[in-house]
Every structure is written in structure tokens, then in C-alpha cells.
Tab-separated table of C-alpha atoms in Angstrom:
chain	number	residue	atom	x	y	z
A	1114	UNK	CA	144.025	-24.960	100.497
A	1115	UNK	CA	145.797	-24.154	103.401
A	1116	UNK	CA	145.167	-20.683	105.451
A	1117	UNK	CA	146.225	-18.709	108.081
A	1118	UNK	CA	145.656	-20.714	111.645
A	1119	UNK	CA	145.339	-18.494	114.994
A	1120	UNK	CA	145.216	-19.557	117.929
A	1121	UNK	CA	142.998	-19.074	120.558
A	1122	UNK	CA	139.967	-18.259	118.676
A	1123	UNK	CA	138.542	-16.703	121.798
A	1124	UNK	CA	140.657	-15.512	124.949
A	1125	UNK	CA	139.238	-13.927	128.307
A	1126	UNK	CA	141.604	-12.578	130.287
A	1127	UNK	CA	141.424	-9.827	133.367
A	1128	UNK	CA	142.798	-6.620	133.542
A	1129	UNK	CA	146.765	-6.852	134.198
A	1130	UNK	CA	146.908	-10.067	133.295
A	1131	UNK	CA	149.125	-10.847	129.995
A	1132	UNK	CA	148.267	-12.991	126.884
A	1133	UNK	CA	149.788	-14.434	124.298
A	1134	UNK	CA	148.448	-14.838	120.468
A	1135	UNK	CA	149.541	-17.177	117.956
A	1136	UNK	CA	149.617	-17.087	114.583
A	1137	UNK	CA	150.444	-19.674	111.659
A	1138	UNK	CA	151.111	-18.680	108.409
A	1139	UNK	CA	150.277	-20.419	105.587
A	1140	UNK	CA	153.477	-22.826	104.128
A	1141	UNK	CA	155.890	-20.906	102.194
A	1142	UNK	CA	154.310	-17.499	103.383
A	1143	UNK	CA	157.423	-15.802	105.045
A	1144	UNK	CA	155.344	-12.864	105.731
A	1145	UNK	CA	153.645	-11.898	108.968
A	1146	UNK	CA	151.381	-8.775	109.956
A	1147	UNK	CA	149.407	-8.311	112.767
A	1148	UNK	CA	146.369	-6.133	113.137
A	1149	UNK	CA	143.308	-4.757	115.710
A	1150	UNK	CA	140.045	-4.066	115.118
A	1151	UNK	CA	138.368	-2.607	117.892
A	1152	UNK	CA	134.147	-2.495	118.457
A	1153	UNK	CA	133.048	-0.709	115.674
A	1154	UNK	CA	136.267	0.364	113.779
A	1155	UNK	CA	138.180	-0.632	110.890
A	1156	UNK	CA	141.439	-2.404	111.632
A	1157	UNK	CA	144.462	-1.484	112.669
A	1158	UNK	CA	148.177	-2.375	111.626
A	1159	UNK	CA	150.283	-3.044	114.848
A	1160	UNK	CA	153.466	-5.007	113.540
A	1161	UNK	CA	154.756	-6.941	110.484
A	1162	UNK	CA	157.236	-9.433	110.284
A	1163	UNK	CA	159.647	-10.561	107.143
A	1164	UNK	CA	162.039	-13.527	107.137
A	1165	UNK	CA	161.916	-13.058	111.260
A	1166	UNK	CA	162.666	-9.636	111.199
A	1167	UNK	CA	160.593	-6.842	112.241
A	1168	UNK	CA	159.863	-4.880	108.979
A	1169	UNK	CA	157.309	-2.033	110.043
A	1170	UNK	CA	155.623	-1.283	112.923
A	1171	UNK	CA	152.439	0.890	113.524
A	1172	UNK	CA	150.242	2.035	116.872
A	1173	UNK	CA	151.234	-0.848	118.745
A	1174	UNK	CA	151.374	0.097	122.379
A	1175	UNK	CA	154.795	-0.245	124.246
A	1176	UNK	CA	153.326	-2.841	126.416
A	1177	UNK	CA	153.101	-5.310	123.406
A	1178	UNK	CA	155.536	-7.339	121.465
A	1179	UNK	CA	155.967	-9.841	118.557
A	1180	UNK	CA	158.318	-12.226	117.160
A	1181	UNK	CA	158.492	-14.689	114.440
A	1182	UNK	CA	159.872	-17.266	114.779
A	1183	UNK	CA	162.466	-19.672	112.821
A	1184	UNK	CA	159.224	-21.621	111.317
A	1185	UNK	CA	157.438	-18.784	110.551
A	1186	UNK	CA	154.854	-18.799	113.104
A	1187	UNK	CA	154.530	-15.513	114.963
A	1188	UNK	CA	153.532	-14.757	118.468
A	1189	UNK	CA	151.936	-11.408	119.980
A	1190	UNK	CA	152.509	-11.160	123.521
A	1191	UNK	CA	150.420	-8.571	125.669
A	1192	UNK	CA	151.143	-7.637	129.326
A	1193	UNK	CA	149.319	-5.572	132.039
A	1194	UNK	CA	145.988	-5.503	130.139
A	1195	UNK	CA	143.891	-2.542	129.781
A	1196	UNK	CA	140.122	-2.997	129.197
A	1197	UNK	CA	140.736	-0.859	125.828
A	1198	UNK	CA	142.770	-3.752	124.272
A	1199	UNK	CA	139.123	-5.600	123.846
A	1200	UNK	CA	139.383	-6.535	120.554
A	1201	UNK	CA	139.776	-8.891	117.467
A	1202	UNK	CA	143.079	-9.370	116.701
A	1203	UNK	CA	144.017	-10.540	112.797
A	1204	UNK	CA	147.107	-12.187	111.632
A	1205	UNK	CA	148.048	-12.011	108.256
A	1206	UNK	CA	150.603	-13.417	105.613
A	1207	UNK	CA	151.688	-13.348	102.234
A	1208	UNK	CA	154.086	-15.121	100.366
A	1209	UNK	CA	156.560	-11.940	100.049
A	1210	UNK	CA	156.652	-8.525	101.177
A	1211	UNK	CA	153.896	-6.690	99.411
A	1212	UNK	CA	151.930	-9.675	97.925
A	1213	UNK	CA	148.530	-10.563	98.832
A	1214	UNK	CA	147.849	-10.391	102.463
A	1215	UNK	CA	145.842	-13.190	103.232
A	1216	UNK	CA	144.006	-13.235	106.966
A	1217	UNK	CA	143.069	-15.377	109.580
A	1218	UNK	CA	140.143	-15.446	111.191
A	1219	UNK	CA	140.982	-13.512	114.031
A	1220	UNK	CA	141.367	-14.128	118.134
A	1221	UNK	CA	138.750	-12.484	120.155
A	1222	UNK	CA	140.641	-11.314	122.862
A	1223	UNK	CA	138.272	-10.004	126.086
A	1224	UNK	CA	139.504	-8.011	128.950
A	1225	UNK	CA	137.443	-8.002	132.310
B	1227	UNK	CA	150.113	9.466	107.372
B	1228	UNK	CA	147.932	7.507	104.698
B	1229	UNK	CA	144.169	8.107	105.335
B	1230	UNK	CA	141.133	6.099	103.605
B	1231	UNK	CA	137.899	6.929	103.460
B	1232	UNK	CA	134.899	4.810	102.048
B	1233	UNK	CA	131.522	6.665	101.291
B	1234	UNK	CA	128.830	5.478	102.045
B	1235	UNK	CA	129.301	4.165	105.439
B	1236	UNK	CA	126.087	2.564	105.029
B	1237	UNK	CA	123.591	1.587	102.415
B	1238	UNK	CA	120.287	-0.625	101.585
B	1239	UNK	CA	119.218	-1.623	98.486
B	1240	UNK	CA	116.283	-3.479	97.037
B	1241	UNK	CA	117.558	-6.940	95.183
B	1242	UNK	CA	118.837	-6.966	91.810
B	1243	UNK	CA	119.910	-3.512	92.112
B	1244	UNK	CA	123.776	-2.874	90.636
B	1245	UNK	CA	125.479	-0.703	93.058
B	1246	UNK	CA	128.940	1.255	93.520
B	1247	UNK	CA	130.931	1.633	96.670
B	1248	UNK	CA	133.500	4.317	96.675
B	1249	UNK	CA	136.943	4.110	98.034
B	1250	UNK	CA	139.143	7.523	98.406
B	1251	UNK	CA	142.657	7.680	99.646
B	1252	UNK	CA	145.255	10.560	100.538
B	1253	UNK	CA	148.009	9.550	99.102
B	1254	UNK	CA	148.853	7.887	95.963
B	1255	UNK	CA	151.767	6.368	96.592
B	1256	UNK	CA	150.621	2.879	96.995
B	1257	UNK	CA	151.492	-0.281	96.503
B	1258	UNK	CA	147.853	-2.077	95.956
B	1259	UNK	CA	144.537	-1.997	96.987
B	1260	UNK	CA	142.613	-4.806	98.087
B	1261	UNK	CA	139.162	-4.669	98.720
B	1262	UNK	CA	137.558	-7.227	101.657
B	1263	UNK	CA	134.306	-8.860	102.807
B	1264	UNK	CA	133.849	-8.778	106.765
B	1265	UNK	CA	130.533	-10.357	108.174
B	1266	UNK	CA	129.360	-9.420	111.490
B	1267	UNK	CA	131.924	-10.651	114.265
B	1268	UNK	CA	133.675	-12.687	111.805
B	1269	UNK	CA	137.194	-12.124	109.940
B	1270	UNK	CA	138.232	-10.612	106.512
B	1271	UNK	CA	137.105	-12.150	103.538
B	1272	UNK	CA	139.708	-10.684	100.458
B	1273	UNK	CA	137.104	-10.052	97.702
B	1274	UNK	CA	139.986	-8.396	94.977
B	1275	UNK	CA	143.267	-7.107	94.931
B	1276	UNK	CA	144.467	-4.323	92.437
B	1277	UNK	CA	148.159	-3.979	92.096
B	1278	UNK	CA	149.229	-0.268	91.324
B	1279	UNK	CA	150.131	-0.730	87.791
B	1280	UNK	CA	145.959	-2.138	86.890
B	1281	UNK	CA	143.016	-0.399	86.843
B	1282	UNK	CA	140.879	-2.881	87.149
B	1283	UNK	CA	140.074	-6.019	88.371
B	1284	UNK	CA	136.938	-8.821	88.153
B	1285	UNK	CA	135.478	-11.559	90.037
B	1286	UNK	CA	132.139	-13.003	89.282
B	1287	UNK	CA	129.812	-10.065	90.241
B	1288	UNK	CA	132.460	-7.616	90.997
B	1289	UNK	CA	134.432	-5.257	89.288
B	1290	UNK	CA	136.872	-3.145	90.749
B	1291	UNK	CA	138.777	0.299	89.440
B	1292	UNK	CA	141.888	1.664	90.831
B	1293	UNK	CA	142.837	5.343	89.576
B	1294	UNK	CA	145.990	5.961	91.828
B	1295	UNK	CA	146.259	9.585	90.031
B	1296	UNK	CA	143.367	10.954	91.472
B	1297	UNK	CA	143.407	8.325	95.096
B	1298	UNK	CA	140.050	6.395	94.036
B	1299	UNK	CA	138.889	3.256	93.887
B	1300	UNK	CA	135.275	1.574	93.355
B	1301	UNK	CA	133.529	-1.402	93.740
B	1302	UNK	CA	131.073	-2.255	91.424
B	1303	UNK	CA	128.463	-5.579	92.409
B	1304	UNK	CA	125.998	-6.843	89.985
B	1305	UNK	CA	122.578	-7.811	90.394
B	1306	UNK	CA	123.319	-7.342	94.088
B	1307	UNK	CA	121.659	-10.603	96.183
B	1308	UNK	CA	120.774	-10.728	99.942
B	1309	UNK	CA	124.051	-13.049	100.650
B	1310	UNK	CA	126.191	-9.871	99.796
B	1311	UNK	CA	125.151	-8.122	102.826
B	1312	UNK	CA	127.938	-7.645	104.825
B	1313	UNK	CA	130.780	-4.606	105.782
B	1314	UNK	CA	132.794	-4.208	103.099
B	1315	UNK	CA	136.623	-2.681	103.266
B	1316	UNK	CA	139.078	-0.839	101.157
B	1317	UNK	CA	142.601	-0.869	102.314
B	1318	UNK	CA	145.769	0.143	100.519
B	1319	UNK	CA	149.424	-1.149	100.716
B	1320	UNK	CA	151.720	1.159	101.763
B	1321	UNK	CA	154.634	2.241	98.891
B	1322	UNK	CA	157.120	-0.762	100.479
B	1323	UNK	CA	154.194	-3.184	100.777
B	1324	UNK	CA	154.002	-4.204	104.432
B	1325	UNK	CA	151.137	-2.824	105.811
B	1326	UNK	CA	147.625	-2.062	104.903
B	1327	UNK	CA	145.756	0.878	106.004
B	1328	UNK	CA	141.744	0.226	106.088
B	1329	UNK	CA	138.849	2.494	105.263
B	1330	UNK	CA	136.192	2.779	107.477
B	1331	UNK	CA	134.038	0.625	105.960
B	1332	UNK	CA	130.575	0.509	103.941
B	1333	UNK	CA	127.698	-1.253	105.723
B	1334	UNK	CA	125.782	-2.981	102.427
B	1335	UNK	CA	122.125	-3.920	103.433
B	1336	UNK	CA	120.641	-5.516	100.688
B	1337	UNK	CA	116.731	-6.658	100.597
B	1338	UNK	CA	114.939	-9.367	99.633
């Protein structure tokens, strides 16, 4: 069966620079979230997406952003990097709004 | 604010042993509960998922409770094996079902 596809699986990136995640839901899933897990912690929602429109948002800093797009796929941009945002970075989907969430294996992102 | 906790953070066992993680949570208005599998470094593995109007749900090896009146939930494994070591994580749905909120986690260590 189909599942959740993000890309990178592994990003390095300096400090200041900006990156951009991708995410792929899985067909039919209409459904987006996005969370961080830092070293050590549990994760953390940042943003969720329904039908391409921003449905809730959590502690995601200023200096990120998301969209989905019109085929579902989702993208977290990140500018002027900050050696805290070191982290794995999990999309999710589900086939509605409060169904399953289902989750990809994650982008390590790595700030230097 | 929704807050999760999951005691123990961290247990070993001999193998064969049956064993209960706990899962508390502050408030009971929740959607589901979904508990998840997370190996080191790797991504979220969804083990069960408990929708607010069960009280249990079982997979193989695993049972899992849900008692939204009092904000608990367990996991129950059977004849616990060596493979089942791993982090494992309780997070609820929020009341409208687009985000999760994680516990902390329980670190299961189990021997050969």
C-alpha cells in the first residue's frame, strides 16, 4: 500500500540559509499535518492542512511557512536557519479531518 | 493547552514478561488516541488507534484501553519479545481532530 513520501530524507543546510520540505500524501488523503521532533523530545505539531487550507496551526515559528497544494502535496519552507531547528521533521495525512494520521518517515533536517 | 504524560519514561524487562505502559492526559475532550512505535532515529510506527466512543482496542500482542472520563489510557503487550524494544508514544487528537499532541514517551528495553 501506498504511504506518505517526504522528500529529502536527509538535508544539511547552514545557519541562515532556507530549506524547503516536501511532503506527499498518500492518494485520496486530503489531509496534511506537519510535525518536529527535536533530540530527545516527543514531537511537535507545527501546521495542518485540509482541502488546501490551513486548518490549525501550533508552535511553528514566524520564520516558517506551509502550503498545500492543488494535488495535495504540501511544502514546508524554512528561512534564516537557527541551529535549534535541528530536527526530524514528520509529515502526516489522513483521509479526512480527524481520521487516522498516518506518517512519513521523516526529513532529517541539520543546521551547521 | 492539552498535556500528556506517559509513565514510565523508561523500562526493562526480562522476555516473556506481560507489561503495561500508562498514558495520562489533561483534558478529556478528545477526539482519539493513537498509540505509536518509534525506533531509534527512525519515524512513527502507528501501533493502535482508539476513537473516543471505544474503550478498547487489539492487535496481535496488544491491547489498548481508553477511559476518556478519568484522561487514561494503557498499553498492554503480551509475552513481551526483544523485537518490541523501541520508544513507544501516546498522543491524542484534539476535540476537532487536526492535531495530535504526544506524550513524552516510554523507553521499553526488553531482554533476551
Amino acid at each position: 500500500a501506498a504511504g506518505v513520501i517526504q522528500s529529502p530524507r536527509h538535508l544539511i543546510k547552514e545557519k541562515r540559509e532556507t530549506a524547503t520540505l516536501k511532503c506527499y500524501p498518500i492518494p485520496r488523503h486530503d489531509t496534511v499535518y506537519w510535525y518536529q521532533q527535536g533530540p530527545g523530545q516527543d514531537p511537535q505539531f507545527l501546521i495542518s492542512f485540509y482541502e488546501k487550507m490551513q486548518s490549525d496551526k501550533g508552535s511553528i515559528p514566524d520564520r516558517f511557512s506551509a502550503q498545500q497544494f492543488s494535488d495535495y502535496h504540501s511544502e514546508l519552507n524554512m528561512s534564516s536557519l537557527e541551529l535549534g531547528d535541528s530536527a526530524l521533521y514528520f509529515c502526516a495525512s489522513s483521509l479526512r479531518q480527524g481520521d487516522e494520521q498516518y506518517f512519513g518517515p521523516g526529513t532529517r533536517l541539520t543546521v551547521t | 493547552k492539552q498535556e500528556v504524560t506517559q509513565i514510565p519514561a523508561a523500562l526493562s524487562v526480562p522476555e516473556g514478561e506481560n507489561l503495561v505502559l500508562n498514558c495520562s492526559f489533561t483534558d478529556s475532550a478528545i477526539y482519539n488516541l493513537q498509540w505509536f512505535r518509534q525506533d531509534p532515529g527512525k519515524g512513527l510506527t502507528s501501533l493502535l488507534l482508539i476513537q473516543s466512543s471505544q474503550r478498547e482496542q487489539t492487535s496481535g500482542r496488544l491491547n489498548a484501553s481508553l477511559d476518556k472520563s478519568s484522561g487514561r489510557s494503557t498499553l498492554y503487550i503480551a509475552a513481551s519479545q526483544p523485537g518490541d524494544s523501541a520508544t513507544y508514544l501516546c498522543a491524542v487528537y484534539n476535540n476537532a481532530g487536526n492535531m495530535l499532541t504526544f506524550g513524552g514517551g516510554t523507553r521499553l528495553m526488553v531482554k533476551p
